[in-house]
Short mmCIF file of C-alpha atoms and ligand atoms in Angstrom, two decimals:
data_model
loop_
_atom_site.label_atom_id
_atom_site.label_comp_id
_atom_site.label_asym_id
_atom_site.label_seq_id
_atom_site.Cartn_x
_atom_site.Cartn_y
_atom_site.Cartn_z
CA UNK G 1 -170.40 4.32 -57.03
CA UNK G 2 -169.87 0.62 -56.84
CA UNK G 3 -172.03 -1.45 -59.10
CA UNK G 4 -172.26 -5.21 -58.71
CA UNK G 5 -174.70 -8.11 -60.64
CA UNK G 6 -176.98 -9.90 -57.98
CA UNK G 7 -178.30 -13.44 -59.38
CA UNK G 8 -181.30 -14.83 -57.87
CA UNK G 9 -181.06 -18.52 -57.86
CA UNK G 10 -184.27 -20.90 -59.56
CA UNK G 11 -185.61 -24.04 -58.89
CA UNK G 12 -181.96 -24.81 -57.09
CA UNK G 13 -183.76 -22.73 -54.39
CA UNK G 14 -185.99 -25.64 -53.87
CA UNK G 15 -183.51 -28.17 -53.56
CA UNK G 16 -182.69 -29.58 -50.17
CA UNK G 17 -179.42 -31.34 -48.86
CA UNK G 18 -177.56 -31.11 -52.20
CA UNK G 19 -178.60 -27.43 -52.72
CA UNK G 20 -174.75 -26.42 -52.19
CA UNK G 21 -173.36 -29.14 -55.26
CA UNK G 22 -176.21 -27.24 -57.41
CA UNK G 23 -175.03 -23.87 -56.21
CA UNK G 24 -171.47 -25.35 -56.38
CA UNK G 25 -172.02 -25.97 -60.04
CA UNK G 26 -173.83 -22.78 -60.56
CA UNK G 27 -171.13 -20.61 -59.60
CA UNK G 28 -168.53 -22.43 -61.65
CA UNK G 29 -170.83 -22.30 -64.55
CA UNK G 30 -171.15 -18.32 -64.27
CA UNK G 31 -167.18 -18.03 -63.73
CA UNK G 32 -166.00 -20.20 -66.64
CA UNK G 33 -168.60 -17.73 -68.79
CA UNK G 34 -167.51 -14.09 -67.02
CA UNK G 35 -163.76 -15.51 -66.99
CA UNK G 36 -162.90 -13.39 -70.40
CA UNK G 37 -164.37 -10.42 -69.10
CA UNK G 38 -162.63 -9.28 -66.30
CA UNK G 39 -161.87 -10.03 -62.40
CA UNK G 40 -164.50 -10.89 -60.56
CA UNK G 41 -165.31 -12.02 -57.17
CA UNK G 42 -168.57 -14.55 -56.90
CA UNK G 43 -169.78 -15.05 -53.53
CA UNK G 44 -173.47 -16.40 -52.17
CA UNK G 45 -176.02 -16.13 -49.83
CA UNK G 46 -179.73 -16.34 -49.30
CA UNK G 47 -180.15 -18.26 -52.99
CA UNK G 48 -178.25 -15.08 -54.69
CA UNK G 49 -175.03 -14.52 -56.05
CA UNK G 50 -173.05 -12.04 -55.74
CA UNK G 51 -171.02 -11.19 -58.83
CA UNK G 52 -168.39 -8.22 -57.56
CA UNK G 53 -165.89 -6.71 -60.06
CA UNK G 54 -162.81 -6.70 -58.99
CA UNK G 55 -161.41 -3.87 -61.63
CA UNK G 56 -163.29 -0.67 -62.64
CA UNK G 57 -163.01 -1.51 -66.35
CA UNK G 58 -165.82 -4.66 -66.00
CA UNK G 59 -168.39 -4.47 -68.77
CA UNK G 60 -171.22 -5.19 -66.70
CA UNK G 61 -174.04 -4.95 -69.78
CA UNK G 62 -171.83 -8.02 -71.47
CA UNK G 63 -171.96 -9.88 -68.19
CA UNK G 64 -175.81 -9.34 -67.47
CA UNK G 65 -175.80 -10.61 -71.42
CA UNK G 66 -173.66 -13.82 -70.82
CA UNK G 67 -174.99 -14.68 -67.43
CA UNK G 68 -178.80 -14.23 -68.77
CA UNK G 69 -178.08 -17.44 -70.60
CA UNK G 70 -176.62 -19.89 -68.07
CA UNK G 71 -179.48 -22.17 -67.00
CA UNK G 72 -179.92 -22.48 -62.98
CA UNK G 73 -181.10 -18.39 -62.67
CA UNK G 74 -184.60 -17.15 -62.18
CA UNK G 75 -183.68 -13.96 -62.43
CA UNK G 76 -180.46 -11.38 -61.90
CA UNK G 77 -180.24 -7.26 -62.42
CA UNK G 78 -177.32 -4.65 -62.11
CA UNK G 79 -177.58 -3.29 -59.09
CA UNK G 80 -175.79 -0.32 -56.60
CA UNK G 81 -173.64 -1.13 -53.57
CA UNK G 82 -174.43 0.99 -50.54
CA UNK G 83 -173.88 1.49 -46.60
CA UNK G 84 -176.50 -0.07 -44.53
CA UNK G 85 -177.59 3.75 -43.71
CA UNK G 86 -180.65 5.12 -45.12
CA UNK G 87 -179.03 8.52 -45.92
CA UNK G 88 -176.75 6.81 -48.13
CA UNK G 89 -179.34 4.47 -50.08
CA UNK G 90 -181.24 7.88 -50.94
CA UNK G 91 -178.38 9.82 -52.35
CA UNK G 92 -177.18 6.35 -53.47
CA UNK G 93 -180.46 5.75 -55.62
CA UNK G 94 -180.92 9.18 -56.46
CA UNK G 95 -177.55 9.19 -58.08
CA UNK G 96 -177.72 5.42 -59.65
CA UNK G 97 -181.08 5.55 -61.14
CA UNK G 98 -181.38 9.42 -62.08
CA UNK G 99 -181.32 8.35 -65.92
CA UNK G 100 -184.14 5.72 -65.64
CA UNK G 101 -186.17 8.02 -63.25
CA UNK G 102 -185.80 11.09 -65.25
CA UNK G 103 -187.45 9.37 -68.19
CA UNK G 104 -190.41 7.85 -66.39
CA UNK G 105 -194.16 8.77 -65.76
CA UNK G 106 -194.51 5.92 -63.04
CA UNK G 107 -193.03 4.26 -60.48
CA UNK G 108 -193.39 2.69 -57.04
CA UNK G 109 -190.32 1.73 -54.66
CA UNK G 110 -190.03 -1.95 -52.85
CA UNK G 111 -187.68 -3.10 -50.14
CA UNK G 112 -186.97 -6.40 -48.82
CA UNK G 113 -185.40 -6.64 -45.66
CA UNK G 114 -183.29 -9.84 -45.07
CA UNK G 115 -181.29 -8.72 -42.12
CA UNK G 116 -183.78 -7.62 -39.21
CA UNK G 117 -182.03 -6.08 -37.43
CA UNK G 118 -182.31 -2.72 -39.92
CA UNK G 119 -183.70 -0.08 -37.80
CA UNK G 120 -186.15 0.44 -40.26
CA UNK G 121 -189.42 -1.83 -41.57
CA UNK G 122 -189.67 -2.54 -45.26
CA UNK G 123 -193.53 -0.32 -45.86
CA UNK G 124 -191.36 2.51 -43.81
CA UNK G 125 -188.80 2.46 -46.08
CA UNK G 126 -190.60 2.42 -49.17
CA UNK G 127 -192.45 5.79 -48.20
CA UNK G 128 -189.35 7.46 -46.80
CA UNK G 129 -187.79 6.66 -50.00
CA UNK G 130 -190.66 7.04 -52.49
CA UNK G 131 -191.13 10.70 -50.91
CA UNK G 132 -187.60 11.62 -51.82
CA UNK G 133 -187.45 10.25 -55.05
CA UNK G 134 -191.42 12.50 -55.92
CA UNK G 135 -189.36 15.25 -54.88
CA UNK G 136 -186.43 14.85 -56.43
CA UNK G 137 -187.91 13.73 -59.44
CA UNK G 138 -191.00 16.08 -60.72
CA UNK G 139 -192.08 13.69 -63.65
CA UNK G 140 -193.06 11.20 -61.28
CA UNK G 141 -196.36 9.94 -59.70
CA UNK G 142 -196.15 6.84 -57.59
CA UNK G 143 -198.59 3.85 -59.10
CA UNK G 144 -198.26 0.68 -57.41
CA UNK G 145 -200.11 -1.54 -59.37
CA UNK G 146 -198.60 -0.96 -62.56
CA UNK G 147 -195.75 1.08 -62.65
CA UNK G 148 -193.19 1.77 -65.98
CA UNK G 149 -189.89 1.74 -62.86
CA UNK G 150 -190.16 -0.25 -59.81
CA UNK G 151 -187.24 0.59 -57.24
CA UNK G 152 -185.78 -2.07 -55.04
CA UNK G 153 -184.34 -2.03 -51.79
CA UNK G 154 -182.60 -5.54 -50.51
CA UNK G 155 -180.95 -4.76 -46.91
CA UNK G 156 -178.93 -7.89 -46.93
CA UNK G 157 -175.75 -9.19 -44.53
CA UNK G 158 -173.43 -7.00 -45.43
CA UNK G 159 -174.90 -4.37 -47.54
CA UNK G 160 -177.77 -2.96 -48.84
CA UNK G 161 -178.77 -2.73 -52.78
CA UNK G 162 -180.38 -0.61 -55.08
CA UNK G 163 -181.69 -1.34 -58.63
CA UNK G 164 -184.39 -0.64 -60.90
CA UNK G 165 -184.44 -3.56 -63.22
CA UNK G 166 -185.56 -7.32 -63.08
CA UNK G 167 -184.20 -9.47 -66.29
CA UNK G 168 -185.83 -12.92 -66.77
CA UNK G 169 -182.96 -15.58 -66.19
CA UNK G 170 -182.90 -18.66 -68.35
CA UNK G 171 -184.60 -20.81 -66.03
CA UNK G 172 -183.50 -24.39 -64.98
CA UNK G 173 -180.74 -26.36 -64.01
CA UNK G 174 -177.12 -25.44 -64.21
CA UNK G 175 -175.92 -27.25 -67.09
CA UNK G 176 -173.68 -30.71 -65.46
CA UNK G 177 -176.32 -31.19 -62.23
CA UNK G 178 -177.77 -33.44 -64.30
CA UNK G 179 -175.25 -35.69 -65.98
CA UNK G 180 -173.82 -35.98 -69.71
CA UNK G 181 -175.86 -37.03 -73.08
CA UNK G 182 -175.03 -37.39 -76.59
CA UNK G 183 -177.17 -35.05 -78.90
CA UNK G 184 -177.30 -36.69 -82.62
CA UNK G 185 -177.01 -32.89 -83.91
CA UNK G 186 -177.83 -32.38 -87.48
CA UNK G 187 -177.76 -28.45 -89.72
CA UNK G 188 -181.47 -28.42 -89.23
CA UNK G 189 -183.82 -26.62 -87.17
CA UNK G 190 -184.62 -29.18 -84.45
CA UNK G 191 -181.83 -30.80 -83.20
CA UNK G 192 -180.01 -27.62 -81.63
CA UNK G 193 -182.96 -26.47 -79.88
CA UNK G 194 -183.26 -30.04 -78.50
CA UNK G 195 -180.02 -29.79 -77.32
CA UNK G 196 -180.59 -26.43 -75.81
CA UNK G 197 -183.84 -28.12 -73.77
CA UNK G 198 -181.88 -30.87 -72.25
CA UNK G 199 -179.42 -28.54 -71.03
CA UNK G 200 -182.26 -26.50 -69.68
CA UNK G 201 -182.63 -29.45 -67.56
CA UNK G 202 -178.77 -29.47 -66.66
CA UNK G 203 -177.64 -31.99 -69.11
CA UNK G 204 -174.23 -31.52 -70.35
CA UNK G 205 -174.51 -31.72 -74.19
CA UNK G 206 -171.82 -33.85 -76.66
CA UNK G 207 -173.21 -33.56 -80.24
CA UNK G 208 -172.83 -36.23 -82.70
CA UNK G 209 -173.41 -35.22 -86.28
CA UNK G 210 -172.59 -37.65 -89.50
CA UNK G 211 -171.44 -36.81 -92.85
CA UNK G 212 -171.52 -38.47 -96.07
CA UNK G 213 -168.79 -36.83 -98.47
CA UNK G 214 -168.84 -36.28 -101.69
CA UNK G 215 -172.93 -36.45 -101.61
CA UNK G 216 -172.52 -33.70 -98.36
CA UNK G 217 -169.90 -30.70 -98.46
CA UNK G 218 -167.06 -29.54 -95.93
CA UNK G 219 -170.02 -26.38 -95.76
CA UNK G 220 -172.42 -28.54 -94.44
CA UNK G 221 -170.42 -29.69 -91.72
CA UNK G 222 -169.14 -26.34 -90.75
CA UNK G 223 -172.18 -25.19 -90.67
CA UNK G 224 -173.24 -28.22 -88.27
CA UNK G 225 -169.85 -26.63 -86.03
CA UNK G 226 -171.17 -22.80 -86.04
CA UNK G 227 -174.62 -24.27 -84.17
CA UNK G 228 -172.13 -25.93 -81.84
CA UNK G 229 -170.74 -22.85 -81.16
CA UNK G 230 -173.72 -21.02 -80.55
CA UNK G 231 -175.05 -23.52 -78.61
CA UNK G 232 -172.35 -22.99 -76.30
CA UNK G 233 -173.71 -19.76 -75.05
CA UNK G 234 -176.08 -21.78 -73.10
CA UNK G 235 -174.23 -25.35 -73.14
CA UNK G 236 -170.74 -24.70 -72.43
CA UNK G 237 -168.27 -26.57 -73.41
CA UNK G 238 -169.33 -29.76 -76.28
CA UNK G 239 -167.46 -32.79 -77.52
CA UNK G 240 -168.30 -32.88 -81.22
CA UNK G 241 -167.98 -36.00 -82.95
CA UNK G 242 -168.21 -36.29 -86.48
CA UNK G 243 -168.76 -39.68 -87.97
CA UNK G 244 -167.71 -40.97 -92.21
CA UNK G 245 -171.35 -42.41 -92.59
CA UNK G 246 -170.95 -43.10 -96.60
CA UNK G 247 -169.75 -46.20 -96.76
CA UNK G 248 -172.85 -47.39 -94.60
CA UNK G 249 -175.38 -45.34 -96.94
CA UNK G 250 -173.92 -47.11 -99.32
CA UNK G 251 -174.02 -50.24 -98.03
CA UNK G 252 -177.76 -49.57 -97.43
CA UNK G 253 -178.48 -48.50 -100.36
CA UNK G 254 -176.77 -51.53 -102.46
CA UNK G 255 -178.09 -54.05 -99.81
CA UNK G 256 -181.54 -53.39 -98.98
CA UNK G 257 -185.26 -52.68 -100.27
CA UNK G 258 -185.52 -49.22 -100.67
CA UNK G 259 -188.76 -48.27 -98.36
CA UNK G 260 -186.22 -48.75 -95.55
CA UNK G 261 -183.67 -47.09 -96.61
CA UNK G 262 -184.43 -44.30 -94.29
CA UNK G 263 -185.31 -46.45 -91.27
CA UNK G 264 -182.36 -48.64 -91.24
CA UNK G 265 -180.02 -45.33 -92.06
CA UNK G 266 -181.40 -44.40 -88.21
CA UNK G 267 -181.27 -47.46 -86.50
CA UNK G 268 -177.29 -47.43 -87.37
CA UNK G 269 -176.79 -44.03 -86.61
CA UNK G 270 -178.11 -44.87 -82.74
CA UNK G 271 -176.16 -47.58 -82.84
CA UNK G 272 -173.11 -45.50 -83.60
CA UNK G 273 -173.95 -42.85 -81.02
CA UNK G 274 -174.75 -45.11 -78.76
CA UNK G 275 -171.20 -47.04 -78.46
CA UNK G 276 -169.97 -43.17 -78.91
CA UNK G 277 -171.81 -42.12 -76.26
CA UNK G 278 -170.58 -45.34 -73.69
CA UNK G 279 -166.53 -43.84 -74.44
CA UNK G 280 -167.97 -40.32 -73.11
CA UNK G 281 -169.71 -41.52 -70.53
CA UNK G 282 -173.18 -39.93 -71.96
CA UNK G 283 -176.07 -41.49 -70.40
CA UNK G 284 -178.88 -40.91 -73.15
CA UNK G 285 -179.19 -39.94 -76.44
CA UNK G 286 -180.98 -36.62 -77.44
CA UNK G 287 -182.55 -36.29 -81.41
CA UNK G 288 -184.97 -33.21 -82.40
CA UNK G 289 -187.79 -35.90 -83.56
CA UNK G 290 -191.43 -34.84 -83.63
CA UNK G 291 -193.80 -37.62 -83.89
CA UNK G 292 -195.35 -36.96 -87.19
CA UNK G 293 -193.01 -34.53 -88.77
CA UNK G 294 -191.94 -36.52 -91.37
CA UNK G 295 -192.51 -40.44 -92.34
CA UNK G 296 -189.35 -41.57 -89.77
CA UNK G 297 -190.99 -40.19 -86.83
CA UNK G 298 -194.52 -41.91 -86.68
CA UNK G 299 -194.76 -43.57 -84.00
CA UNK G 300 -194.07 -47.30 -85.65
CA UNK G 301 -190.84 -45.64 -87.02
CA UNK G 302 -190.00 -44.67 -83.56
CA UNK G 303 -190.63 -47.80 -82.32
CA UNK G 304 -188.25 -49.66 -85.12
CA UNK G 305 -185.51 -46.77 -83.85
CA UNK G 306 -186.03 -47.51 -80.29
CA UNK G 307 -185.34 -50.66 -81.00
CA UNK G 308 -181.70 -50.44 -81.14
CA UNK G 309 -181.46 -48.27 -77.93
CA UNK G 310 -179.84 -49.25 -75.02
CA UNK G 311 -179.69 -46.23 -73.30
CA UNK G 312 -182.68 -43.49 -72.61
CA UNK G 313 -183.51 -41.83 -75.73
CA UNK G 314 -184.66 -37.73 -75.08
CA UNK G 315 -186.79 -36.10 -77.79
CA UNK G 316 -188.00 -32.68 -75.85
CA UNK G 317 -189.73 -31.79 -79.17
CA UNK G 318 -191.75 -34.72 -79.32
CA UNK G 319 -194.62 -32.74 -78.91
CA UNK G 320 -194.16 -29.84 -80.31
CA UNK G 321 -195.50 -28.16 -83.55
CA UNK G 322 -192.96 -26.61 -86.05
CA UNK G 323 -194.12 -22.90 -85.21
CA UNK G 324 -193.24 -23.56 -81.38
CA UNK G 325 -189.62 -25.31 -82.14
CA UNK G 326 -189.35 -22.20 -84.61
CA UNK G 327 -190.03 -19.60 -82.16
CA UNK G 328 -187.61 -20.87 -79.31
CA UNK G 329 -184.35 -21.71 -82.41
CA UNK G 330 -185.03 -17.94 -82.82
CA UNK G 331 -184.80 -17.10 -79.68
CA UNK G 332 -181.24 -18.88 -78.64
CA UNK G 333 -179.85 -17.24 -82.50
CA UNK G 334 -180.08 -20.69 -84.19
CA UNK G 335 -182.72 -20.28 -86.61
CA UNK G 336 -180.47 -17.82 -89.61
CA UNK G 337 -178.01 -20.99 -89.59
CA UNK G 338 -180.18 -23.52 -89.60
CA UNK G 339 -181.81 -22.35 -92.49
CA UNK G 340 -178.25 -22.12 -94.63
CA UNK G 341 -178.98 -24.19 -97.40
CA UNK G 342 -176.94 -27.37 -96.83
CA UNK G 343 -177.50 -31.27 -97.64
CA UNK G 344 -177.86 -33.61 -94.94
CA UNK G 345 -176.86 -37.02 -95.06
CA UNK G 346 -180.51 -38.04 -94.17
CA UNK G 347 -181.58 -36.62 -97.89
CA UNK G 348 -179.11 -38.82 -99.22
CA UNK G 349 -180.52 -41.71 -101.26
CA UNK G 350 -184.01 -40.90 -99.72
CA UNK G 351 -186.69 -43.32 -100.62
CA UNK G 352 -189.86 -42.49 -103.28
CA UNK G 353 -191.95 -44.08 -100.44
CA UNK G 354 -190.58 -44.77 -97.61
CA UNK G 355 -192.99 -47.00 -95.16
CA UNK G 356 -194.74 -45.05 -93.05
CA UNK G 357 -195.74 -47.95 -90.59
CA UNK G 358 -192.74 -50.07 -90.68
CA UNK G 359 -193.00 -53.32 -88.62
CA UNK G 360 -189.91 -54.68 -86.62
CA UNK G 361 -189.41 -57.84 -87.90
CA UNK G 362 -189.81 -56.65 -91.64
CA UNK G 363 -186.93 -53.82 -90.53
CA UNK G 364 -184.72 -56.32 -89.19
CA UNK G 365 -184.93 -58.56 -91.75
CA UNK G 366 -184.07 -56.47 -94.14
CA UNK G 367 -180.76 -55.22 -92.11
CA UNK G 368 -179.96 -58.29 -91.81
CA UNK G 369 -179.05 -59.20 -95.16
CA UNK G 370 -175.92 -57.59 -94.54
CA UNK G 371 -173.38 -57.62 -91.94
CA UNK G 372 -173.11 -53.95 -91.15
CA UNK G 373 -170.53 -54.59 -87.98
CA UNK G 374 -167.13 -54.10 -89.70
CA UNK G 375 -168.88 -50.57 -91.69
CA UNK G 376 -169.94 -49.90 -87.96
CA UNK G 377 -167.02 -50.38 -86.37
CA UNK G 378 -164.70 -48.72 -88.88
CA UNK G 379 -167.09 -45.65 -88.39
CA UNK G 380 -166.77 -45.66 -84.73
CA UNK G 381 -162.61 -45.62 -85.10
CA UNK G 382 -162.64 -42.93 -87.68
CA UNK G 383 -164.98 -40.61 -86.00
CA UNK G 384 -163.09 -37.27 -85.12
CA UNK G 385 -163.53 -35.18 -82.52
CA UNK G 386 -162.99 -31.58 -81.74
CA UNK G 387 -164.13 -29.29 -78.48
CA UNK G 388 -166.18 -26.05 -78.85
CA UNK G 389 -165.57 -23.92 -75.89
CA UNK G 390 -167.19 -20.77 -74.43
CA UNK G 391 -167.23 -17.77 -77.17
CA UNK G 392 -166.08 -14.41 -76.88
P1 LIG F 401 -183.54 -31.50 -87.71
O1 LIG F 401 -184.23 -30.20 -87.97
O2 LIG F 401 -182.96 -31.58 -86.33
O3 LIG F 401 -182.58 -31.86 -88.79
P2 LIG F 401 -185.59 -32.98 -88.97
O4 LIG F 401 -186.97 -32.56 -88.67
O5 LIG F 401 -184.98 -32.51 -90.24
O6 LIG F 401 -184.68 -32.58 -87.72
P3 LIG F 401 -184.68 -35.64 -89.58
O7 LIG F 401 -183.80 -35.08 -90.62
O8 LIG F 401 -185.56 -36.78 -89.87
O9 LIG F 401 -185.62 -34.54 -88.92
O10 LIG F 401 -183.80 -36.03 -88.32
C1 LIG F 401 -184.36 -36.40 -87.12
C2 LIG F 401 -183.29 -36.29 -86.04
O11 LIG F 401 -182.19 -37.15 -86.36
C3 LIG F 401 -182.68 -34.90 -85.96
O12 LIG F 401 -183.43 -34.03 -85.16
C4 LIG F 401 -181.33 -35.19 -85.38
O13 LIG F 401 -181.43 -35.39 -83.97
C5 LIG F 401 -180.97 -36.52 -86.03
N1 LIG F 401 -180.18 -36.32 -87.27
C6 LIG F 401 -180.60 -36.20 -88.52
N2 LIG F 401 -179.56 -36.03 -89.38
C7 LIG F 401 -178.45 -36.06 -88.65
C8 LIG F 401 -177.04 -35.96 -88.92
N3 LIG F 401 -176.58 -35.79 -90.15
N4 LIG F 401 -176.18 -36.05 -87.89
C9 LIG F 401 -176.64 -36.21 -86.62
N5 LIG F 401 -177.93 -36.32 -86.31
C10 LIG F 401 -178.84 -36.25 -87.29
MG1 LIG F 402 -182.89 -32.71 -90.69
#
C-alpha cells in the first residue's frame, strides 16, 4: 500500500496573482526540512501538496512532525494512495485504517470530489462506503455530528485518497514571503517566541544577541545558540550575530547618571542592530518587549528607544501578558532553556531606580556626554557570526 503526506495550503490559498511565488516558497521550505529524511517527490495542485516518497524506508511520522512546523500549512495528514475505482478505495481503506477503526466506537465517512467526472456523487459515496466499513467493522455506529474517526475520501486528478486524520498545520506564511528582519534575541523567555511570531508572518529571522564577558559566561551565550537552534524548526536557517557589548556598558556606566543606565544601554544596542541589520539586508528589527513588563518598556521608555530607529521596529508581544507568551515558548520547546539560569548583559550594572518615564531630551543629553561612535563602531567590526541550519 502506498502512503503519501497531502498538505493543505493556508492563507496562501487566498492569495491571487503571486499565489505560485508563495507556493514556490512553500515547497522549497518543506524540501530543505524533509531533505534529511529520505527521497521525496513534492508536487501541487488544488492548494495541496503532494509529498510522495520516493523509497519505501521514508519515516513518514518524522515528516508529518517536521512539516507540522513550517508556517504556510492549514492543515496536512498521512494519507493512502488508491485507483480511481471504488472497489479499490474500500479494500484500500479497509486495509489502511483497520487499526484506527478497530479501536473506535464512532465514526462517519466524508468524500470530496474534485474531479467530476467520478462516476459517483460525494453523499453516494459516503453511504456505499460507510455501509462497508459497519460491516466490516462490528464496533462501529456511524455518528455524524460528533464522531471519535472521520474517514475521508478526496477523488482528485490523478488519484483518489484515503485517511482518517486531520493535524492542525502551523498556520501562516512560509517563512521568506515576507522579507528578512533582525531579531535582538536574548536567553530569556520573550525574545524567541517573538521571533517565532514574525516568522509566522513569513519573516526570515537573523538574531542578534550581545554579550558582556567576564560579567556574562561562554554558558550564557550558548545557551542564547541552543534557542537558535530550536528556533530553526520553525525559522530555518538564522544568521546569528553576536556583538562584545562591555566596553560600551562600561562606558555607560563610567559616563552617565545612573537612572539611564538601562535606557541608553538600549538605545545603543538598536543602533548596533540596526547598522547590522542594513549589511543583511533585514528590513526591521524584532525585540520580545511588553509595554509594562519591566521599567524599559513603558511606553516613554519605548518612545526614548524608538528614537534611534530607522527602520520598523516589531514587538508581536506588545500586548501580551506573561501567562500567554509562556504558554506559546512552551509550545515551540523554548520555555526549559529559557529558564537555564544565565546572566544577561541587560542585568549588568542595572540601576537602583531606573526612570520609569524618561523624557527624550533628558536621555540624549545624558548620551551625549560621551562620544559612543568609535565603542560603536569597534562593536559592529568585531561582531561574529555563525549560521544555524535545519536540525536533525
Ligand atoms: P526576554 O525574555 O526576551 O529577555 P525581557 O522581558 O527579559 O525579554 P528585557 O531583558 O528588558 O526584557 O529585554 C527586552 C528585549 O530586548 C528582549 O526581548 C530582547 O528582544 C532584547 N534583548 C535583551 N537583552 C538582549 C541581549 N543580551 N541580546 C539581544 N537582545 C536582547
Ligand atoms: Mg531578558
Amino acid at each position: 500500500m502506498k502512503e503519501i503526506v497531502l498538505v493543505k495550503y493556508g492563507e496562501i490559498a487566498l492569495k491571487g496573482l503571486n499565489k505560485k511565488t508563495f507556493e514556490d516558497m512553500l515547497t522549497k521550505n518543506i524540501k530543505r526540512r524533509i531533505k534529511s529524511l529520505g527521497k521525496f517527490i513534492c508536487t501541487s495542485a488544488q492548494s495541496t501538496l503532494y509529498i510522495t516518497p520516493d523509497d519505501d524506508n521514508a519515516d513518514l511520522s518524522e515528516v508529518v512532525d517536521r512539516v507540522g512546523k513550517i508556517f504556510g500549512i492549514a492543515a496536512l495528514c498521512r494519507a493512502c494512495v488508491c485507483d480511481k475505482d471504488f472497489t479499490d478505495i474500500a479494500e484500500k481503506s479497509i486495509e489502511y485504517l483497520s487499526d484506527i477503526l478497530s479501536c473506535a466506537g464512532t465514526f462517519k465517512v466524508t468524500a470530496k470530489r474534485a474531479d467530476k467526472a467520478f462516476p459517483m456523487k460525494s453523499p453516494e459515496i459516503c453511504m456505499e462506503l460507510g455501509g462497508i466499513l459497519l460491516e466490516k467493522f462490528p464496533n462501529l455506529t456511524v455518528d455524524v455530528k460528533n464522531p471519535e474517526v472521520t474517514v475521508t475520501v478526496e477523488i482528485r486528478d490523478t488519484n483518489a485518497y484515503v485517511h482518517a486524520e486531520n493535524i492542525k498545520g502551523a498556520g501562516g506564511l512560509p517563512v521568506g514571503s515576507s522579507g528578512k528582519a533582525m531579531l535582538l534575541l536574548s536567553g530569556g523567555i520573550d525574545s524567541p517566541v517573538a521571533g517565532w511570531m514574525m516568522a509566522k508572518r513569513g519573516v526570515h529571522i537573523a538574531a542578534i544577541h550581545y554579550v558582556s564577558p567576564p560579567y556574562t559566561s561562554d554558558r550564557a551565550q550558548l545557551k542564547v545558540e541552543q534557542l537558535c537552534e530550536k528556533l530553526t524548526d520553525y525559522c530555518g536557517g538564522i544568521a546569528f550575530y553576536c556583538v562584545p557589548f562591555t566596553e560600551l556598558q562600561e562606558a555607560i556606566k563610567d559616563n552617565c547618571p545612573e537612572e539611564f543606565f538601562t535606557i541608553i544601554m538600549r538605545r545603543l544596542m538598536m543602533e548596533i542592530a540596526q547598522r547590522i541589520a542594513a549589511k543583511d539586508n533585514c528590513l526591521a528589527l524584532i525585540t520580545g518587549e511588553s509595554v509594562g513588563q519591566v521599567a524599559s518598556q513603558t511606553m516613554a521608555a519605548i518612545a526614548c528607544t524608538d528614537a534611534v530607529c530607522r527602520i520598523p521596529v516589531f514587538r508581536p508581544l506588545v500586548g501580551m501578558d506573561k501567562t500567554e507568551i509562556i504558554e506559546i515558548a512552551r509550545k515551540i520547546d523554548t520555555f526549559e532553556t529559557s529558564t537555564l539560569p544565565y546572566e544577561d548583559c541587560c542585568t549588568v550594572f542595572t540601576p537602583r531606580h531606573p526612570k520609569v518615564r524618561p523624557i527624550l531630551s533628558d536621555v540624549e543629553k545624558a548620551q551625549n556626554s560621551f562620544d559612543f561612535e568609535p565603542l560603536i563602531q569597534k562593536a559592529v567590526e568585531n561582531t561574529e557570526m555563525k549560521t544555524f541550519n535545519y536540525g536533525g
